């Protein structure tokens, strides 16, 4: 996982298709930095990095995440996790969106499907 990356380094990675694909395939954080960076406007907190670590390792089959409102839980655990799990190294064929209520889960899925996350 990248600890600190400059804008110049990111642009260099973005310009190199092979490197960009390889990084985003192997790591969900890179996937987000490359393809979903417009959702990540602030520096990541340590618990965000922990969420990406959890997403990356298939040994974590069921995860319950609790953090303060507006902390990015849904962005990381729903949007990033779902997209990377399908498109990245895990190559999942089916994903399940679970939330506190059925209505929230439907909204999360609809937002992902329609690319209107926020």
Short mmCIF file of N, CA, C and O in Angstrom, two decimals:
data_model
loop_
_atom_site.label_atom_id
_atom_site.label_comp_id
_atom_site.label_asym_id
_atom_site.label_seq_id
_atom_site.Cartn_x
_atom_site.Cartn_y
_atom_site.Cartn_z
N UNK A 1 0.83 -1.19 0.00
CA UNK A 1 0.00 0.00 0.00
C UNK A 1 0.87 1.24 0.00
O UNK A 1 1.87 1.29 0.72
N UNK A 2 0.48 2.23 -0.76
CA UNK A 2 1.29 3.45 -0.78
C UNK A 2 1.13 4.22 0.53
O UNK A 2 0.03 4.43 1.00
N UNK A 3 2.25 4.60 1.13
CA UNK A 3 2.18 5.40 2.36
C UNK A 3 1.99 6.87 2.03
O UNK A 3 1.16 7.54 2.58
N UNK A 4 2.78 7.38 1.12
CA UNK A 4 2.72 8.78 0.73
C UNK A 4 3.06 8.84 -0.75
O UNK A 4 4.09 8.32 -1.17
N UNK A 5 2.21 9.43 -1.54
CA UNK A 5 2.45 9.52 -2.97
C UNK A 5 2.21 10.95 -3.42
O UNK A 5 1.25 11.58 -3.00
N UNK A 6 3.11 11.45 -4.24
CA UNK A 6 2.96 12.82 -4.73
C UNK A 6 2.02 12.82 -5.93
O UNK A 6 1.80 11.78 -6.57
N UNK A 7 1.50 13.98 -6.24
CA UNK A 7 0.63 14.13 -7.40
C UNK A 7 1.38 13.79 -8.68
O UNK A 7 0.83 13.16 -9.59
N UNK A 8 2.65 14.16 -8.74
CA UNK A 8 3.48 13.86 -9.91
C UNK A 8 3.63 12.35 -10.08
O UNK A 8 3.53 11.82 -11.20
N UNK A 9 3.87 11.63 -8.98
CA UNK A 9 4.00 10.17 -9.05
C UNK A 9 2.68 9.53 -9.48
O UNK A 9 2.68 8.60 -10.29
N UNK A 10 1.57 10.03 -8.96
CA UNK A 10 0.26 9.50 -9.34
C UNK A 10 0.00 9.71 -10.83
O UNK A 10 -0.44 8.80 -11.51
N UNK A 11 0.31 10.89 -11.34
CA UNK A 11 0.11 11.17 -12.77
C UNK A 11 1.00 10.26 -13.62
O UNK A 11 0.59 9.81 -14.70
N UNK A 12 2.19 9.97 -13.14
CA UNK A 12 3.09 9.06 -13.85
C UNK A 12 2.49 7.66 -13.91
O UNK A 12 2.54 6.99 -14.94
N UNK A 13 1.93 7.21 -12.80
CA UNK A 13 1.27 5.89 -12.75
C UNK A 13 0.06 5.88 -13.66
O UNK A 13 -0.17 4.92 -14.41
N UNK A 14 -0.74 6.94 -13.62
CA UNK A 14 -1.94 7.02 -14.45
C UNK A 14 -1.60 6.99 -15.94
O UNK A 14 -2.39 6.47 -16.75
N UNK A 15 -0.46 7.50 -16.30
CA UNK A 15 -0.04 7.54 -17.71
C UNK A 15 0.47 6.19 -18.20
O UNK A 15 0.53 5.95 -19.40
N UNK A 16 0.82 5.30 -17.28
CA UNK A 16 1.38 4.00 -17.64
C UNK A 16 0.28 2.94 -17.50
O UNK A 16 0.02 2.44 -16.40
N UNK A 17 -0.35 2.57 -18.61
CA UNK A 17 -1.50 1.66 -18.56
C UNK A 17 -1.17 0.32 -17.90
O UNK A 17 -1.94 -0.17 -17.08
N UNK A 18 -0.03 -0.25 -18.25
CA UNK A 18 0.34 -1.56 -17.69
C UNK A 18 0.50 -1.50 -16.16
O UNK A 18 -0.01 -2.34 -15.43
N UNK A 19 1.22 -0.49 -15.69
CA UNK A 19 1.44 -0.31 -14.26
C UNK A 19 0.12 -0.01 -13.56
O UNK A 19 -0.18 -0.57 -12.50
N UNK A 20 -0.67 0.87 -14.13
CA UNK A 20 -1.97 1.24 -13.57
C UNK A 20 -2.86 0.01 -13.40
O UNK A 20 -3.44 -0.21 -12.34
N UNK A 21 -2.93 -0.83 -14.41
CA UNK A 21 -3.77 -2.04 -14.34
C UNK A 21 -3.25 -3.03 -13.30
O UNK A 21 -4.01 -3.62 -12.55
N UNK A 22 -1.92 -3.22 -13.28
CA UNK A 22 -1.32 -4.16 -12.34
C UNK A 22 -1.55 -3.73 -10.89
O UNK A 22 -1.98 -4.52 -10.06
N UNK A 23 -1.31 -2.45 -10.60
CA UNK A 23 -1.50 -1.95 -9.24
C UNK A 23 -2.96 -2.05 -8.81
O UNK A 23 -3.27 -2.50 -7.70
N UNK A 24 -3.87 -1.63 -9.67
CA UNK A 24 -5.29 -1.62 -9.30
C UNK A 24 -5.86 -3.03 -9.21
O UNK A 24 -6.79 -3.28 -8.45
N UNK A 25 -5.30 -3.97 -9.95
CA UNK A 25 -5.75 -5.36 -9.88
C UNK A 25 -5.35 -6.00 -8.55
O UNK A 25 -6.12 -6.71 -7.94
N UNK A 26 -4.13 -5.70 -8.09
CA UNK A 26 -3.59 -6.35 -6.90
C UNK A 26 -4.04 -5.74 -5.58
O UNK A 26 -4.07 -6.42 -4.57
N UNK A 27 -4.36 -4.44 -5.57
CA UNK A 27 -4.60 -3.78 -4.30
C UNK A 27 -5.80 -2.84 -4.36
O UNK A 27 -5.86 -1.98 -5.24
N UNK A 28 -6.75 -2.98 -3.44
CA UNK A 28 -7.95 -2.13 -3.47
C UNK A 28 -7.66 -0.65 -3.22
O UNK A 28 -8.35 0.21 -3.75
N UNK A 29 -6.63 -0.35 -2.45
CA UNK A 29 -6.29 1.05 -2.22
C UNK A 29 -5.80 1.69 -3.51
O UNK A 29 -6.21 2.79 -3.86
N UNK A 30 -4.93 0.99 -4.23
CA UNK A 30 -4.48 1.50 -5.53
C UNK A 30 -5.66 1.62 -6.49
O UNK A 30 -5.75 2.58 -7.26
N UNK A 31 -6.55 0.65 -6.47
CA UNK A 31 -7.75 0.71 -7.32
C UNK A 31 -8.50 2.03 -7.07
O UNK A 31 -8.89 2.72 -8.00
N UNK A 32 -8.64 2.39 -5.80
CA UNK A 32 -9.34 3.63 -5.45
C UNK A 32 -8.55 4.86 -5.85
O UNK A 32 -9.13 5.82 -6.35
N UNK A 33 -7.24 4.84 -5.61
CA UNK A 33 -6.42 5.99 -5.98
C UNK A 33 -6.42 6.22 -7.49
O UNK A 33 -6.33 7.35 -7.96
N UNK A 34 -6.54 5.14 -8.24
CA UNK A 34 -6.49 5.24 -9.70
C UNK A 34 -7.87 5.52 -10.30
O UNK A 34 -8.02 6.42 -11.11
N UNK A 35 -8.87 4.75 -9.91
CA UNK A 35 -10.16 4.83 -10.58
C UNK A 35 -11.26 5.54 -9.79
O UNK A 35 -12.26 5.94 -10.37
N UNK A 36 -11.10 5.66 -8.49
CA UNK A 36 -12.14 6.28 -7.67
C UNK A 36 -11.61 7.46 -6.87
O UNK A 36 -12.17 7.83 -5.84
N UNK A 37 -10.54 8.08 -7.34
CA UNK A 37 -9.90 9.13 -6.54
C UNK A 37 -10.80 10.32 -6.27
O UNK A 37 -10.61 11.03 -5.28
N UNK A 38 -11.81 10.55 -7.10
CA UNK A 38 -12.73 11.66 -6.85
C UNK A 38 -13.57 11.44 -5.59
O UNK A 38 -14.14 12.38 -5.06
N UNK A 39 -13.63 10.21 -5.08
CA UNK A 39 -14.33 9.93 -3.83
C UNK A 39 -13.42 10.10 -2.60
O UNK A 39 -13.90 10.10 -1.48
N UNK A 40 -12.12 10.20 -2.83
CA UNK A 40 -11.16 10.26 -1.74
C UNK A 40 -10.41 11.59 -1.81
O UNK A 40 -9.30 11.66 -2.32
N UNK A 41 -11.02 12.63 -1.28
CA UNK A 41 -10.48 13.97 -1.38
C UNK A 41 -9.58 14.34 -0.19
O UNK A 41 -8.84 15.31 -0.25
N UNK A 42 -9.66 13.59 0.89
CA UNK A 42 -8.88 13.89 2.09
C UNK A 42 -7.89 12.77 2.36
O UNK A 42 -8.02 11.66 1.85
N UNK A 43 -6.91 13.05 3.19
CA UNK A 43 -5.93 12.02 3.58
C UNK A 43 -6.64 10.89 4.29
O UNK A 43 -7.62 11.11 5.02
N UNK A 44 -6.14 9.69 4.10
CA UNK A 44 -6.73 8.52 4.74
C UNK A 44 -6.26 8.41 6.18
O UNK A 44 -5.09 8.62 6.48
N UNK A 45 -7.19 8.06 7.05
CA UNK A 45 -6.87 7.81 8.46
C UNK A 45 -6.39 6.36 8.59
O UNK A 45 -6.64 5.54 7.70
N UNK A 46 -5.73 6.03 9.69
CA UNK A 46 -5.28 4.64 9.87
C UNK A 46 -6.41 3.61 9.77
O UNK A 46 -6.20 2.53 9.21
N UNK A 47 -7.61 3.94 10.22
CA UNK A 47 -8.69 2.96 10.14
C UNK A 47 -9.15 2.75 8.69
O UNK A 47 -9.64 1.68 8.35
N UNK A 48 -8.96 3.75 7.82
CA UNK A 48 -9.25 3.55 6.39
C UNK A 48 -8.29 2.52 5.81
O UNK A 48 -8.69 1.63 5.06
N UNK A 49 -7.01 2.65 6.15
CA UNK A 49 -6.01 1.71 5.66
C UNK A 49 -6.30 0.30 6.16
O UNK A 49 -6.10 -0.68 5.45
N UNK A 50 -6.81 0.22 7.39
CA UNK A 50 -7.20 -1.08 7.94
C UNK A 50 -8.37 -1.67 7.15
O UNK A 50 -8.40 -2.88 6.87
N UNK A 51 -9.32 -0.82 6.76
CA UNK A 51 -10.45 -1.31 5.95
C UNK A 51 -9.94 -1.85 4.61
O UNK A 51 -10.40 -2.91 4.16
N UNK A 52 -9.01 -1.16 3.98
CA UNK A 52 -8.45 -1.64 2.72
C UNK A 52 -7.70 -2.95 2.91
O UNK A 52 -7.74 -3.84 2.06
N UNK A 53 -7.01 -3.09 4.05
CA UNK A 53 -6.32 -4.35 4.36
C UNK A 53 -7.34 -5.48 4.49
O UNK A 53 -7.12 -6.58 3.97
N UNK A 54 -8.45 -5.23 5.14
CA UNK A 54 -9.51 -6.24 5.31
C UNK A 54 -10.09 -6.63 3.96
O UNK A 54 -10.30 -7.81 3.68
N UNK A 55 -10.34 -5.65 3.11
CA UNK A 55 -10.89 -5.92 1.78
C UNK A 55 -9.96 -6.81 0.97
O UNK A 55 -10.40 -7.72 0.27
N UNK A 56 -8.68 -6.56 1.10
CA UNK A 56 -7.67 -7.24 0.28
C UNK A 56 -7.54 -8.73 0.60
O UNK A 56 -7.19 -9.52 -0.28
N UNK A 57 -7.79 -9.12 1.82
CA UNK A 57 -7.54 -10.49 2.25
C UNK A 57 -8.83 -11.31 2.32
O UNK A 57 -9.71 -11.01 3.12
N UNK A 58 -8.93 -12.36 1.50
CA UNK A 58 -10.15 -13.17 1.46
C UNK A 58 -10.44 -13.94 2.74
O UNK A 58 -11.54 -14.45 2.91
N UNK A 59 -9.48 -13.99 3.66
CA UNK A 59 -9.74 -14.70 4.92
C UNK A 59 -10.82 -13.98 5.75
O UNK A 59 -11.46 -14.59 6.59
N UNK A 60 -11.03 -12.70 5.47
CA UNK A 60 -12.09 -11.95 6.14
C UNK A 60 -13.37 -12.08 5.32
O UNK A 60 -13.64 -11.27 4.45
N UNK A 61 -14.13 -13.09 5.59
CA UNK A 61 -15.32 -13.38 4.78
C UNK A 61 -16.53 -12.57 5.22
O UNK A 61 -17.41 -12.28 4.43
N UNK A 62 -16.59 -12.22 6.50
CA UNK A 62 -17.71 -11.45 7.02
C UNK A 62 -17.14 -10.38 7.94
O UNK A 62 -16.40 -10.69 8.86
N UNK A 63 -17.45 -9.14 7.66
CA UNK A 63 -16.88 -8.03 8.41
C UNK A 63 -18.00 -7.10 8.84
O UNK A 63 -18.88 -6.77 8.05
N UNK A 64 -17.96 -6.69 10.08
CA UNK A 64 -18.86 -5.66 10.58
C UNK A 64 -18.01 -4.44 10.88
O UNK A 64 -17.03 -4.52 11.61
N UNK A 65 -18.37 -3.32 10.28
CA UNK A 65 -17.56 -2.10 10.42
C UNK A 65 -18.39 -1.04 11.13
O UNK A 65 -19.54 -0.79 10.75
N UNK A 66 -17.80 -0.44 12.15
CA UNK A 66 -18.48 0.61 12.88
C UNK A 66 -17.53 1.80 13.01
O UNK A 66 -16.39 1.64 13.42
N UNK A 67 -17.99 2.97 12.60
CA UNK A 67 -17.20 4.19 12.72
C UNK A 67 -18.18 5.36 12.72
O UNK A 67 -19.38 5.18 12.48
N UNK A 68 -17.68 6.55 12.97
CA UNK A 68 -18.55 7.71 13.07
C UNK A 68 -19.18 8.06 11.72
O UNK A 68 -18.65 7.72 10.66
N UNK A 69 -20.29 8.74 11.78
CA UNK A 69 -21.03 9.14 10.58
C UNK A 69 -20.15 10.04 9.71
O UNK A 69 -19.47 10.93 10.20
N UNK A 70 -20.15 9.77 8.40
CA UNK A 70 -19.37 10.57 7.47
C UNK A 70 -17.90 10.17 7.40
O UNK A 70 -17.09 10.89 6.81
N UNK A 71 -17.54 9.04 7.99
CA UNK A 71 -16.13 8.62 8.03
C UNK A 71 -15.66 7.91 6.76
O UNK A 71 -14.48 7.65 6.62
N UNK A 72 -16.57 7.60 5.88
CA UNK A 72 -16.20 6.93 4.64
C UNK A 72 -16.42 5.43 4.66
O UNK A 72 -15.96 4.73 3.76
N UNK A 73 -17.13 4.92 5.65
CA UNK A 73 -17.39 3.48 5.73
C UNK A 73 -18.07 2.97 4.47
O UNK A 73 -17.63 1.98 3.88
N UNK A 74 -19.13 3.62 4.07
CA UNK A 74 -19.88 3.16 2.90
C UNK A 74 -19.07 3.29 1.62
O UNK A 74 -19.13 2.42 0.76
N UNK A 75 -18.31 4.34 1.50
CA UNK A 75 -17.49 4.53 0.31
C UNK A 75 -16.47 3.41 0.19
O UNK A 75 -16.29 2.82 -0.87
N UNK A 76 -15.81 3.08 1.29
CA UNK A 76 -14.79 2.03 1.25
C UNK A 76 -15.41 0.64 1.23
O UNK A 76 -15.09 -0.17 0.35
N UNK A 77 -16.29 0.36 2.17
CA UNK A 77 -16.79 -1.01 2.31
C UNK A 77 -17.88 -1.38 1.31
O UNK A 77 -18.07 -2.55 1.01
N UNK A 78 -18.60 -0.41 0.78
CA UNK A 78 -19.59 -0.73 -0.24
C UNK A 78 -19.04 -0.47 -1.63
O UNK A 78 -18.81 -1.39 -2.39
N UNK A 79 -18.80 0.77 -1.96
CA UNK A 79 -18.36 1.11 -3.31
C UNK A 79 -17.03 0.45 -3.67
O UNK A 79 -16.95 -0.34 -4.61
N UNK A 80 -15.98 0.77 -2.95
CA UNK A 80 -14.64 0.27 -3.28
C UNK A 80 -14.56 -1.25 -3.15
O UNK A 80 -14.04 -1.93 -4.04
N UNK A 81 -15.07 -1.79 -2.07
CA UNK A 81 -15.01 -3.22 -1.83
C UNK A 81 -15.74 -3.99 -2.92
O UNK A 81 -15.22 -4.96 -3.47
N UNK A 82 -16.94 -3.56 -3.25
CA UNK A 82 -17.73 -4.28 -4.26
C UNK A 82 -17.04 -4.21 -5.62
O UNK A 82 -16.85 -5.23 -6.28
N UNK A 83 -16.67 -3.01 -6.05
CA UNK A 83 -16.06 -2.88 -7.37
C UNK A 83 -14.74 -3.63 -7.47
O UNK A 83 -14.48 -4.34 -8.44
N UNK A 84 -13.86 -3.49 -6.45
CA UNK A 84 -12.57 -4.17 -6.50
C UNK A 84 -12.74 -5.69 -6.38
O UNK A 84 -12.02 -6.45 -7.03
N UNK A 85 -13.69 -6.14 -5.56
CA UNK A 85 -13.90 -7.59 -5.41
C UNK A 85 -14.30 -8.24 -6.73
O UNK A 85 -13.95 -9.38 -6.99
N UNK A 86 -15.01 -7.50 -7.56
CA UNK A 86 -15.42 -8.03 -8.86
C UNK A 86 -14.32 -7.83 -9.90
O UNK A 86 -13.97 -8.75 -10.64
N UNK A 87 -13.75 -6.64 -9.96
CA UNK A 87 -12.80 -6.29 -11.01
C UNK A 87 -11.35 -6.60 -10.66
O UNK A 87 -10.52 -6.74 -11.56
N UNK A 88 -11.03 -6.70 -9.38
CA UNK A 88 -9.66 -6.90 -8.93
C UNK A 88 -9.29 -8.36 -8.76
O UNK A 88 -9.94 -9.27 -9.29
N UNK A 89 -8.28 -8.58 -7.97
CA UNK A 89 -7.66 -9.89 -7.79
C UNK A 89 -8.64 -10.97 -7.31
O UNK A 89 -8.50 -12.13 -7.67
N UNK A 90 -9.60 -10.59 -6.50
CA UNK A 90 -10.52 -11.59 -5.94
C UNK A 90 -11.44 -12.19 -7.00
O UNK A 90 -11.87 -13.33 -6.89
N UNK A 91 -11.78 -11.42 -8.05
CA UNK A 91 -12.61 -11.89 -9.16
C UNK A 91 -13.91 -12.56 -8.70
O UNK A 91 -14.29 -13.62 -9.17
N UNK A 92 -14.59 -11.92 -7.75
CA UNK A 92 -15.87 -12.44 -7.25
C UNK A 92 -16.93 -12.38 -8.34
O UNK A 92 -16.94 -11.47 -9.16
N UNK A 93 -17.80 -13.35 -8.35
CA UNK A 93 -18.90 -13.38 -9.32
C UNK A 93 -20.18 -12.81 -8.72
O UNK A 93 -21.05 -12.35 -9.45
N UNK A 94 -20.31 -12.88 -7.41
CA UNK A 94 -21.49 -12.39 -6.73
C UNK A 94 -21.08 -11.61 -5.49
O UNK A 94 -20.16 -12.00 -4.79
N UNK A 95 -21.76 -10.52 -5.23
CA UNK A 95 -21.53 -9.75 -4.02
C UNK A 95 -22.88 -9.47 -3.37
O UNK A 95 -23.90 -9.46 -4.04
N UNK A 96 -22.84 -9.25 -2.08
CA UNK A 96 -24.06 -8.94 -1.33
C UNK A 96 -23.86 -7.62 -0.62
O UNK A 96 -22.85 -7.43 0.05
N UNK A 97 -24.80 -6.71 -0.78
CA UNK A 97 -24.76 -5.43 -0.09
C UNK A 97 -25.62 -5.56 1.15
O UNK A 97 -26.82 -5.84 1.05
N UNK A 98 -25.02 -5.35 2.31
CA UNK A 98 -25.73 -5.45 3.58
C UNK A 98 -25.58 -4.13 4.30
O UNK A 98 -24.50 -3.56 4.35
N UNK A 99 -26.66 -3.65 4.87
CA UNK A 99 -26.62 -2.39 5.60
C UNK A 99 -27.55 -2.52 6.81
O UNK A 99 -28.13 -3.58 7.03
N UNK A 100 -27.69 -1.44 7.54
CA UNK A 100 -28.52 -1.46 8.74
C UNK A 100 -29.98 -1.78 8.41
O UNK A 100 -30.64 -2.48 9.14
N UNK A 101 -30.45 -1.25 7.30
CA UNK A 101 -31.83 -1.53 6.88
C UNK A 101 -31.82 -1.98 5.42
O UNK A 101 -30.87 -1.72 4.68
N UNK A 102 -32.91 -2.61 5.03
CA UNK A 102 -33.04 -3.05 3.65
C UNK A 102 -33.04 -1.84 2.71
O UNK A 102 -32.45 -1.88 1.63
N UNK A 103 -33.67 -0.77 3.13
CA UNK A 103 -33.73 0.45 2.32
C UNK A 103 -32.33 1.03 2.09
O UNK A 103 -31.99 1.45 0.98
N UNK A 104 -31.50 1.05 3.13
CA UNK A 104 -30.12 1.53 2.98
C UNK A 104 -29.35 0.66 2.00
O UNK A 104 -28.60 1.15 1.16
N UNK A 105 -29.51 -0.65 2.13
CA UNK A 105 -28.81 -1.58 1.24
C UNK A 105 -29.25 -1.35 -0.21
O UNK A 105 -28.43 -1.34 -1.12
N UNK A 106 -30.54 -1.17 -0.42
CA UNK A 106 -31.05 -0.89 -1.77
C UNK A 106 -30.47 0.40 -2.31
O UNK A 106 -30.09 0.49 -3.49
N UNK A 107 -30.40 1.42 -1.47
CA UNK A 107 -29.82 2.70 -1.89
C UNK A 107 -28.35 2.57 -2.25
O UNK A 107 -27.90 3.11 -3.27
N UNK A 108 -27.59 1.84 -1.42
CA UNK A 108 -26.16 1.63 -1.72
C UNK A 108 -26.00 0.92 -3.05
O UNK A 108 -25.18 1.31 -3.89
N UNK A 109 -26.78 -0.14 -3.25
CA UNK A 109 -26.68 -0.89 -4.50
C UNK A 109 -27.09 -0.03 -5.70
O UNK A 109 -26.41 -0.01 -6.72
N UNK A 110 -28.16 0.70 -5.55
CA UNK A 110 -28.62 1.58 -6.63
C UNK A 110 -27.60 2.64 -6.97
O UNK A 110 -27.37 2.95 -8.14
N UNK A 111 -26.97 3.21 -5.95
CA UNK A 111 -25.94 4.22 -6.18
C UNK A 111 -24.73 3.65 -6.90
O UNK A 111 -24.17 4.30 -7.79
N UNK A 112 -24.33 2.45 -6.55
CA UNK A 112 -23.20 1.80 -7.22
C UNK A 112 -23.59 1.50 -8.67
O UNK A 112 -22.84 1.79 -9.61
N UNK A 113 -24.76 0.94 -8.83
CA UNK A 113 -25.24 0.56 -10.16
C UNK A 113 -25.37 1.77 -11.09
O UNK A 113 -25.01 1.71 -12.26
N UNK A 114 -25.85 2.86 -10.56
CA UNK A 114 -26.09 4.06 -11.37
C UNK A 114 -24.93 5.05 -11.34
O UNK A 114 -25.02 6.10 -11.94
N UNK A 115 -23.85 4.72 -10.60
CA UNK A 115 -22.69 5.59 -10.45
C UNK A 115 -23.05 6.97 -9.93
O UNK A 115 -22.53 7.98 -10.38
N UNK A 116 -23.98 7.02 -9.00
CA UNK A 116 -24.35 8.28 -8.34
C UNK A 116 -24.14 8.09 -6.85
O UNK A 116 -25.07 8.19 -6.08
N UNK A 117 -22.92 7.78 -6.48
CA UNK A 117 -22.68 7.43 -5.09
C UNK A 117 -22.93 8.59 -4.16
O UNK A 117 -23.39 8.42 -3.06
N UNK A 118 -22.60 9.78 -4.57
CA UNK A 118 -22.87 10.96 -3.74
C UNK A 118 -23.60 11.98 -4.53
O UNK A 118 -23.53 12.09 -5.70
#
